[in-house]
Amino acid sequence: GESVGLHLPTLSVQEGDNSIINCAYSNSASDYFIWYKQESGKGPQFIIDIRSNMDKRQGQRVTVLLNKTVKHLSLQIAATQPGDSAVYFCAENFSVRGTYKYIFGTGTRLKVLA
Amino acid sequence: GAGVSQSPSNKVTEKGKDVELRCDPISGHTALYWYRQSLGQGLEFLIYFQGNSAPDKSGLPSDRFSAERTGGSVSTLTIQRTQQEDSAVYLCASSLLAGVAYFGPGTRLTVL
């Protein structure tokens, strides 16, 4: 459902380790998914996207995995760095009566420990 | 190229006053979204525009909230008779019909 004012879960990771952030999406008709990174005081920034005809997509140090069977999305960050500390949101996009709508997950705060 | 811009960046107002928040989307983006984010929390959907029409207003929290978009470009979110619970960061995003939504930096609204 919609992300409405929920307390953010936190993932703490040691610098240099890999991070895995998970997201459960709501609509089986969603065909496009995006991960966003939001640093303090800024708007969310695009990290990586994936379409529903794929189950994996890799970027620079990031990988997104999509499991449509269980409506699950994950973001893997390799060799986590201090600059990766932020809140991460997943978003699903689907068509509603010919228009497209984004629904955002609740977000996960990633803390990188030195 | 220019991204999504929002103004003002910060707005402090007194309870009961009206405020207008502005969003300038990326040129050519037909879709425009407004979200609200309370401190340390997730994104709350407010309204979505496709061109100048708003097919989805389901997230507007009360009739004090309204939004319009003119010329398929600039959008204004108006909050009438502001209340303290309206204090939040208001984020605008724009996209092509089915593409990545790009966000502006937000407007931080504080209602005293």
XYZ file of N, CA and C in Angstrom:
678
model
N 0.829 -1.209 0.000
C 0.000 0.000 0.000
C 0.853 1.244 0.000
N 0.254 2.396 0.210
C 0.968 3.649 0.214
C 1.857 3.751 1.439
N 2.952 4.466 1.244
C 3.850 4.719 2.361
C 3.314 5.924 3.102
N 2.812 5.755 4.282
C 2.177 6.864 4.977
C 2.728 6.981 6.379
N 3.749 7.790 6.546
C 4.186 8.190 7.877
C 4.653 7.058 8.764
N 5.364 6.064 8.253
C 5.822 4.958 9.078
C 7.264 5.170 9.497
N 7.624 4.710 10.704
C 8.985 4.800 11.186
C 9.878 3.956 10.297
N 11.064 4.490 9.929
C 11.947 3.815 9.003
C 12.771 2.745 9.698
N 12.810 1.531 9.168
C 13.743 0.524 9.675
C 15.173 0.919 9.319
N 16.118 0.444 10.120
C 17.522 0.807 9.923
C 18.358 -0.436 9.726
N 19.279 -0.367 8.762
C 20.249 -1.425 8.501
C 21.636 -0.855 8.766
N 22.360 -1.464 9.685
C 23.725 -1.018 9.978
C 24.710 -2.010 9.377
N 25.680 -1.492 8.631
C 26.623 -2.334 7.906
C 28.037 -1.808 8.124
N 28.975 -2.713 8.269
C 30.377 -2.315 8.416
C 30.904 -1.853 7.063
N 31.693 -0.795 7.084
C 32.310 -0.304 5.849
C 33.066 -1.429 5.157
N 32.853 -1.563 3.863
C 33.531 -2.600 3.100
C 32.702 -3.861 2.913
N 31.711 -4.054 3.790
C 30.820 -5.207 3.637
C 29.775 -4.920 2.562
N 29.078 -5.969 2.160
C 27.968 -5.799 1.216
C 26.671 -5.517 1.977
N 25.823 -4.707 1.384
C 24.520 -4.380 1.977
C 23.417 -4.968 1.117
N 22.379 -5.433 1.773
C 21.196 -5.895 1.054
C 19.975 -5.218 1.673
N 19.280 -4.469 0.863
C 18.072 -3.774 1.311
C 16.894 -4.402 0.593
N 15.886 -4.756 1.347
C 14.739 -5.467 0.792
C 13.487 -4.606 0.726
N 12.620 -4.982 -0.179
C 11.366 -4.254 -0.363
C 10.301 -5.215 -0.867
N 9.139 -5.162 -0.242
C 7.994 -5.925 -0.716
C 7.057 -4.956 -1.426
N 6.730 -5.233 -2.668
C 5.823 -4.326 -3.364
C 4.412 -4.877 -3.372
N 3.475 -4.008 -3.749
C 2.077 -4.345 -3.461
C 1.269 -4.805 -4.662
N 1.633 -4.378 -5.861
C 0.742 -4.586 -6.995
C 1.360 -5.567 -7.998
N 0.692 -6.684 -8.204
C 1.231 -7.684 -9.133
C 1.245 -7.181 -10.571
N 0.521 -6.096 -10.849
C 0.500 -5.529 -12.200
C 1.647 -4.538 -12.423
N 2.399 -4.249 -11.390
C 3.527 -3.309 -11.536
C 4.546 -3.885 -12.514
N 5.013 -3.041 -13.428
C 5.928 -3.551 -14.452
C 7.244 -2.796 -14.515
N 7.428 -1.882 -13.578
C 8.651 -1.093 -13.595
C 8.988 -0.738 -12.159
N 10.245 -0.871 -11.804
C 10.648 -0.678 -10.402
C 11.925 0.154 -10.356
N 11.981 1.004 -9.354
C 13.137 1.899 -9.221
C 13.596 1.909 -7.769
N 14.893 2.005 -7.583
C 15.463 2.273 -6.255
C 15.965 3.707 -6.232
N 15.627 4.382 -5.124
C 16.069 5.751 -4.898
C 16.915 5.819 -3.636
N 17.838 6.780 -3.643
C 18.664 7.069 -2.473
C 18.359 8.494 -2.034
N 18.084 8.682 -0.751
C 17.812 10.021 -0.250
C 18.775 10.367 0.869
N 19.612 11.340 0.614
C 20.524 11.844 1.629
C 19.826 12.959 2.422
N 20.339 13.206 3.582
C 19.717 14.167 4.483
C 19.577 15.534 3.825
N 18.367 16.072 3.849
C 18.126 17.404 3.324
C 17.988 17.490 1.818
N 17.953 16.337 1.164
C 17.842 16.339 -0.298
C 16.643 15.526 -0.750
N 16.255 15.706 -2.003
C 15.211 14.875 -2.568
C 15.769 13.522 -2.962
N 14.906 12.515 -3.128
C 15.370 11.186 -3.561
C 16.057 11.250 -4.920
N 17.127 10.456 -5.058
C 17.857 10.400 -6.318
C 17.808 9.001 -6.895
N 17.621 8.915 -8.188
C 17.570 7.641 -8.902
C 18.891 6.884 -8.762
N 18.781 5.591 -8.457
C 19.973 4.737 -8.403
C 19.966 3.757 -9.569
N 18.927 2.951 -9.648
C 18.867 1.900 -10.639
C 17.421 1.491 -10.822
N 17.092 1.003 -12.018
C 15.738 0.561 -12.288
C 15.755 -0.835 -12.914
N 14.578 -1.446 -12.946
C 14.449 -2.761 -13.558
C 13.026 -2.929 -14.058
N 12.875 -3.559 -15.202
C 11.547 -3.822 -15.738
C 11.126 -5.239 -15.369
N 9.858 -5.491 -15.445
C 9.334 -6.758 -14.938
C 9.716 -7.948 -15.789
N 10.244 -7.712 -16.995
C 10.667 -8.840 -17.837
C 12.098 -9.281 -17.509
N 12.673 -8.670 -16.471
C 14.017 -9.025 -16.023
C 13.940 -9.471 -14.570
N 14.945 -10.243 -14.130
C 14.996 -10.584 -12.714
C 16.264 -10.066 -12.032
N 17.153 -9.497 -12.828
C 18.393 -8.973 -12.252
C 18.929 -7.878 -13.155
N 19.462 -6.838 -12.519
C 20.128 -5.801 -13.295
C 21.268 -5.246 -12.454
N 22.399 -5.038 -13.114
C 23.574 -4.577 -12.386
C 23.979 -3.188 -12.826
N 24.417 -2.398 -11.837
C 24.993 -1.109 -12.132
C 26.384 -1.057 -11.519
N 26.842 0.136 -11.273
C 28.158 0.271 -10.656
C 28.019 0.049 -9.152
N 28.512 -1.022 -8.662
C 28.468 -1.430 -7.249
C 27.062 -1.765 -6.756
N 26.061 -1.627 -7.582
C 24.696 -1.941 -7.150
C 24.080 -2.992 -8.071
N 23.255 -3.830 -7.465
C 22.518 -4.842 -8.203
C 21.088 -4.844 -7.686
N 20.131 -4.904 -8.585
C 18.735 -5.023 -8.182
C 18.237 -6.398 -8.608
N 17.558 -7.067 -7.693
C 16.960 -8.371 -7.951
C 15.448 -8.258 -7.822
N 14.754 -8.873 -8.741
C 13.296 -8.836 -8.748
C 12.742 -10.257 -8.714
N 11.905 -10.528 -7.750
C 11.222 -11.819 -7.659
C 9.724 -11.556 -7.737
N 9.164 -11.742 -8.929
C 7.754 -11.410 -9.142
C 6.830 -12.409 -8.454
N 7.319 -13.611 -8.247
C 6.489 -14.645 -7.638
C 6.042 -14.229 -6.231
N 6.976 -13.641 -5.497
C 6.654 -13.225 -4.132
C 6.594 -11.705 -3.998
N 6.620 -11.010 -5.100
C 6.551 -9.545 -5.127
C 7.606 -8.932 -4.221
N 8.846 -9.281 -4.518
C 9.969 -8.839 -3.690
C 11.055 -8.248 -4.561
N 11.604 -7.156 -4.047
C 12.665 -6.424 -4.731
C 13.802 -6.249 -3.745
N 15.038 -6.383 -4.206
C 16.156 -6.119 -3.310
C 17.222 -5.290 -4.015
N 17.940 -4.530 -3.209
C 19.056 -3.729 -3.692
C 20.302 -4.198 -2.972
N 21.284 -4.606 -3.731
C 22.542 -5.030 -3.151
C 23.598 -3.987 -3.468
N 24.317 -3.554 -2.442
C 25.398 -2.590 -2.602
C 26.691 -3.294 -2.222
N 27.612 -3.343 -3.159
C 28.886 -4.016 -2.907
C 29.874 -3.063 -2.243
N 30.679 -3.607 -1.343
C 31.756 -2.828 -0.703
C 31.230 -1.488 -0.212
N 30.278 -1.548 0.709
C 29.585 -0.350 1.187
C 30.564 0.695 1.718
N 30.307 1.932 1.328
C 31.169 3.053 1.692
C 30.398 4.045 2.577
N 31.111 4.884 3.312
C 30.412 5.886 4.156
C 29.433 6.746 3.373
N 29.771 7.054 2.130
C 28.881 7.863 1.296
C 27.596 7.162 0.910
N 27.497 5.887 1.209
C 26.258 5.154 0.934
C 25.227 5.342 2.043
N 25.641 5.940 3.144
C 24.707 6.184 4.246
C 23.593 7.116 3.762
N 22.365 6.634 3.855
C 21.217 7.389 3.341
C 19.968 6.571 3.624
N 18.832 7.096 3.204
C 17.587 6.323 3.217
C 17.330 5.834 1.799
N 16.987 4.567 1.672
C 16.750 3.959 0.375
C 15.273 3.597 0.235
N 14.686 4.014 -0.879
C 13.284 3.726 -1.168
C 13.173 2.904 -2.444
N 12.280 1.919 -2.422
C 11.902 1.271 -3.668
C 10.603 1.906 -4.151
N 10.389 1.888 -5.451
C 9.154 2.406 -6.025
C 8.681 1.463 -7.114
N 7.384 1.212 -7.144
C 6.785 0.407 -8.200
C 5.929 1.323 -9.062
N 5.905 1.013 -10.341
C 5.169 1.828 -11.287
C 4.203 0.939 -12.055
N 2.948 1.355 -12.138
C 1.971 0.573 -12.878
C 0.971 1.498 -13.545
N 0.278 0.931 -14.503
C -0.677 1.710 -15.272
C -2.059 1.635 -14.636
N -2.701 2.787 -14.492
C -4.063 2.867 -13.971
C -4.886 3.683 -14.955
N -5.778 3.045 -15.641
C -6.669 3.723 -16.608
C -5.855 4.608 -17.549
N -4.795 4.007 -18.091
C -4.009 4.688 -19.109
C -2.974 5.654 -18.583
N -2.942 5.871 -17.286
C -1.904 6.726 -16.703
C -1.006 5.885 -15.814
N 0.116 6.438 -15.455
C 1.099 5.691 -14.691
C 1.257 6.270 -13.297
N 1.393 5.412 -12.345
C 1.449 5.839 -10.956
C 2.627 5.174 -10.261
N 3.301 5.918 -9.411
C 4.370 5.386 -8.580
C 3.863 5.176 -7.156
N 4.200 4.043 -6.608
C 3.959 3.786 -5.197
C 5.303 3.523 -4.549
N 5.583 4.245 -3.455
C 6.873 4.103 -2.782
C 6.764 3.198 -1.573
N 7.839 2.430 -1.349
C 7.945 1.658 -0.127
C 8.233 2.569 1.047
N 8.273 1.988 2.233
C 8.421 2.772 3.451
C 9.830 3.326 3.627
N 10.813 2.741 2.959
C 12.177 3.227 3.086
C 12.975 2.484 4.132
N 14.259 2.383 3.906
C 15.195 1.770 4.857
C 16.381 2.706 5.025
N 16.728 2.964 6.296
C 17.890 3.821 6.561
C 19.125 2.933 6.629
N 20.119 3.224 5.806
C 21.375 2.480 5.807
C 22.424 3.301 6.556
N 23.001 2.693 7.592
C 24.082 3.331 8.342
C 25.355 2.532 8.107
N 26.387 3.219 7.653
C 27.662 2.559 7.393
C 28.594 2.862 8.564
N 29.050 1.802 9.199
C 29.902 1.913 10.381
C 31.370 1.871 9.971
N 32.162 2.795 10.484
C 33.583 2.853 10.122
C 34.385 1.748 10.802
N 21.410 18.914 -18.063
C 20.240 19.784 -18.228
C 19.621 20.106 -16.892
N 18.652 21.021 -16.878
C 18.025 21.451 -15.635
C 17.165 20.327 -15.078
N 17.195 20.201 -13.778
C 16.369 19.207 -13.118
C 15.085 19.833 -12.647
N 14.392 19.133 -11.754
C 13.170 19.637 -11.156
C 13.550 20.699 -10.124
N 12.894 21.827 -10.187
C 13.157 22.862 -9.190
C 11.891 23.162 -8.407
N 12.086 23.549 -7.154
C 10.973 23.852 -6.280
C 11.255 25.148 -5.543
N 10.191 25.901 -5.306
C 10.349 27.137 -4.548
C 9.126 27.383 -3.673
N 9.313 28.027 -2.511
C 10.619 28.328 -1.922
C 11.281 27.060 -1.389
N 12.527 27.145 -1.016
C 13.198 25.993 -0.431
C 12.757 25.803 1.019
N 12.473 26.904 1.674
C 11.982 26.886 3.051
C 10.839 27.877 3.191
N 9.831 27.500 3.943
C 8.716 28.394 4.184
C 8.279 28.248 5.636
N 8.290 29.369 6.350
C 7.785 29.387 7.718
C 6.535 30.249 7.717
N 5.462 29.723 8.256
C 4.208 30.449 8.248
C 3.504 30.274 9.582
N 2.534 31.122 9.801
C 1.753 31.022 11.028
C 0.518 30.178 10.786
N 0.120 29.482 11.805
C -1.102 28.677 11.730
C -2.261 29.527 11.231
N -3.002 28.971 10.276
C -4.156 29.666 9.730
C -3.893 30.410 8.435
N -2.620 30.612 8.113
C -2.283 31.295 6.862
C -2.313 30.308 5.701
N -2.466 30.851 4.479
C -2.396 30.031 3.269
C -0.970 30.056 2.719
N -0.551 28.952 2.110
C 0.769 28.904 1.478
C 0.660 28.302 0.087
N 1.561 28.740 -0.779
C 1.643 28.188 -2.139
C 3.056 27.679 -2.357
N 3.137 26.453 -2.820
C 4.423 25.826 -3.120
C 4.480 25.586 -4.626
N 5.643 25.878 -5.186
C 5.751 25.813 -6.638
C 6.702 24.711 -7.071
N 6.369 24.085 -8.194
C 7.232 23.053 -8.781
C 7.414 23.329 -10.265
N 8.668 23.368 -10.708
C 8.988 23.473 -12.124
C 9.567 22.128 -12.560
N 8.818 21.357 -13.331
C 9.300 20.020 -13.716
C 10.354 20.116 -14.807
N 10.936 18.980 -15.109
C 11.867 18.901 -16.233
C 11.085 19.136 -17.521
N 11.657 19.942 -18.402
C 10.967 20.280 -19.642
C 10.608 19.029 -20.443
N 9.355 18.952 -20.866
C 8.911 17.815 -21.658
C 8.321 16.677 -20.853
N 8.463 16.728 -19.534
C 7.893 15.671 -18.694
C 6.386 15.891 -18.552
N 5.621 14.879 -18.934
C 4.168 15.019 -18.913
C 3.574 14.692 -17.555
N 4.254 13.860 -16.796
C 3.730 13.452 -15.490
C 4.393 14.253 -14.379
N 3.600 14.625 -13.381
C 4.107 15.390 -12.248
C 3.454 14.860 -10.989
N 4.250 14.700 -9.957
C 3.791 14.109 -8.700
C 4.123 15.051 -7.546
N 3.253 15.071 -6.562
C 3.537 15.726 -5.288
C 3.514 14.672 -4.172
N 4.538 14.736 -3.332
C 4.619 13.873 -2.167
C 4.905 14.733 -0.937
N 4.575 14.179 0.211
C 4.884 14.842 1.467
C 5.726 13.893 2.309
N 6.699 14.453 2.999
C 7.583 13.632 3.823
C 7.773 14.297 5.171
N 7.279 13.652 6.199
C 7.516 14.147 7.555
C 8.911 13.721 7.994
N 9.444 14.399 8.994
C 10.834 14.195 9.410
C 11.127 12.727 9.704
N 12.123 12.197 9.016
C 12.572 10.833 9.258
C 11.602 9.756 8.835
N 10.640 10.109 7.985
C 9.640 9.133 7.592
C 9.592 8.957 6.082
N 8.676 8.135 5.630
C 8.577 7.801 4.223
C 7.844 8.843 3.407
N 7.596 8.497 2.162
C 6.954 9.403 1.218
C 5.458 9.163 1.186
N 4.702 10.230 1.379
C 3.248 10.143 1.355
C 2.754 10.758 0.056
N 2.092 9.964 -0.762
C 1.578 10.442 -2.042
C 0.460 11.448 -1.832
N 0.497 12.551 -2.573
C -0.555 13.561 -2.485
C -1.406 13.599 -3.749
N -0.770 13.856 -4.904
C -1.521 14.041 -6.136
C -0.611 13.796 -7.328
N -1.230 13.398 -8.415
C -0.510 13.070 -9.647
C -1.188 13.786 -10.807
N -0.373 14.430 -11.658
C -0.856 15.082 -12.859
C -0.327 14.359 -14.085
N -1.208 14.236 -15.072
C -0.799 13.817 -16.409
C -1.206 14.984 -17.308
N -0.223 15.715 -17.836
C -0.547 16.966 -18.490
C -1.113 17.937 -17.459
N -2.215 18.559 -17.776
C -2.845 19.505 -16.843
C -3.922 18.878 -15.979
N -4.251 17.627 -16.254
C -5.329 17.000 -15.484
C -4.753 16.132 -14.371
N -5.548 15.977 -13.334
C -5.112 15.221 -12.157
C -5.980 13.971 -12.013
N -5.586 12.868 -12.652
C -6.410 11.661 -12.562
C -6.404 11.006 -11.194
N -5.457 11.409 -10.361
C -5.383 10.789 -9.044
C -5.110 11.855 -7.993
N -6.162 12.193 -7.237
C -6.040 13.167 -6.152
C -6.218 12.476 -4.803
N -6.118 11.166 -4.829
C -6.523 10.379 -3.664
C -5.704 10.640 -2.418
N -4.502 11.193 -2.590
C -3.637 11.392 -1.436
C -3.799 12.722 -0.730
N -4.564 13.627 -1.290
C -4.721 14.932 -0.631
C -5.404 14.716 0.729
N -4.779 15.169 1.810
C -5.269 14.809 3.145
C -6.570 15.481 3.548
N -6.885 16.631 2.986
C -8.132 17.314 3.340
C -8.469 18.309 2.242
N -9.639 18.918 2.348
C -10.042 19.898 1.328
C -9.282 21.214 1.478
N -8.401 21.297 2.467
C -7.534 22.494 2.568
C -6.404 22.432 1.534
N -6.179 21.243 0.999
C -5.099 21.030 0.039
C -5.664 21.026 -1.380
N -5.004 21.753 -2.278
C -5.383 21.727 -3.678
C -4.129 21.918 -4.513
N -4.205 21.508 -5.761
C -3.066 21.672 -6.660
C -3.576 21.899 -8.055
N -2.786 22.617 -8.802
C -3.109 22.812 -10.204
C -1.823 22.792 -11.014
N -2.011 22.543 -12.291
C -0.880 22.542 -13.216
C -1.334 23.249 -14.472
N -0.536 24.169 -14.937
C -0.901 24.957 -16.104
C 0.119 24.775 -17.220
N -0.395 24.751 -18.442
C 0.488 24.643 -19.599
C 1.292 23.370 -19.641
N 0.816 22.366 -18.914
C 1.538 21.100 -18.871
C 2.910 21.227 -18.263
N 3.125 22.297 -17.498
C 4.450 22.536 -16.940
C 4.366 22.801 -15.441
N 4.419 24.067 -15.053
C 4.511 24.444 -13.640
C 3.296 23.971 -12.858
N 3.552 23.522 -11.639
C 2.462 23.131 -10.752
C 2.567 23.907 -9.441
N 1.395 24.199 -8.879
C 1.333 24.873 -7.589
C 0.508 24.032 -6.626
N 1.053 23.789 -5.465
C 0.323 23.114 -4.388
C -0.048 24.182 -3.369
N -1.342 24.303 -3.095
C -1.825 25.322 -2.169
C -2.382 24.653 -0.924
N -1.978 25.161 0.208
C -2.521 24.682 1.484
C -3.192 25.877 2.151
N -4.484 25.745 2.369
C -5.238 26.831 3.003
C -5.333 26.588 4.511
N -5.391 27.681 5.228
C -5.584 27.617 6.697
C -4.639 26.582 7.303
N -3.360 26.785 7.118
C -2.362 25.793 7.523
C -2.484 25.434 8.996
N -2.190 24.179 9.271
C -2.174 23.640 10.626
C -0.766 23.140 10.938
N -0.459 22.969 12.206
C 0.887 22.524 12.577
C 1.203 21.151 12.006
N 0.197 20.301 11.862
C 0.456 18.963 11.315
C 0.779 18.998 9.820
N 0.643 20.169 9.192
C 1.036 20.291 7.787
C 2.552 20.455 7.646
N 3.241 20.693 8.733
C 4.702 20.864 8.690
C 5.350 19.585 8.164
N 6.134 19.738 7.109
C 6.769 18.596 6.448
C 7.608 19.133 5.294
N 8.292 18.217 4.626
C 8.945 18.555 3.363
C 8.017 18.115 2.238
N 7.742 19.020 1.332
C 6.872 18.727 0.196
C 7.762 18.536 -1.038
N 7.694 17.337 -1.601
C 8.546 16.952 -2.716
C 7.734 16.859 -3.995
N 8.319 17.347 -5.060
C 7.721 17.261 -6.376
C 8.623 16.401 -7.254
N 8.037 15.624 -8.129
C 8.794 14.811 -9.075
C 8.114 14.890 -10.433
N 8.898 14.691 -11.481
C 8.314 14.649 -12.812
C 8.911 13.493 -13.602
N 8.166 13.051 -14.610
C 8.656 11.957 -15.441
C 8.013 12.045 -16.821
N 8.618 11.341 -17.745
C 7.930 11.063 -18.990
C 6.797 10.093 -18.659
N 5.988 9.744 -19.596
C 4.782 8.975 -19.303
C 5.054 7.738 -18.460
N 6.071 6.995 -18.823
C 6.335 5.758 -18.097
C 7.811 5.620 -17.754
N 8.432 6.717 -17.430
C 9.865 6.685 -17.161
C 10.206 6.973 -15.719
N 11.477 7.168 -15.487
C 11.979 7.448 -14.147
C 11.407 8.771 -13.639
N 10.943 8.779 -12.395
C 10.489 10.013 -11.773
C 11.688 10.684 -11.118
N 11.954 11.927 -11.492
C 13.065 12.686 -10.940
C 12.521 13.708 -9.949
N 13.158 13.761 -8.808
C 12.664 14.600 -7.725
C 13.387 15.943 -7.652
N 12.649 16.940 -7.182
C 13.238 18.205 -6.824
C 13.800 18.151 -5.416
N 14.383 19.249 -4.952
C 14.999 19.266 -3.624
C 13.998 19.395 -2.483
N 12.761 19.725 -2.811
C 11.730 19.835 -1.783
C 11.586 21.236 -1.226
N 10.428 21.479 -0.636
C 10.161 22.703 0.128
C 9.881 22.284 1.561
N 10.666 22.823 2.481
C 10.440 22.527 3.903
C 9.460 23.532 4.454
N 8.288 23.058 4.836
C 7.241 23.916 5.381
C 7.185 23.758 6.897
N 7.247 24.887 7.587
C 7.106 24.900 9.044
C 5.931 25.797 9.401
N 4.974 25.224 10.093
C 3.797 25.978 10.538
C 3.909 26.200 12.037
N 3.992 27.451 12.419
C 4.174 27.781 13.836
C 2.846 27.856 14.569
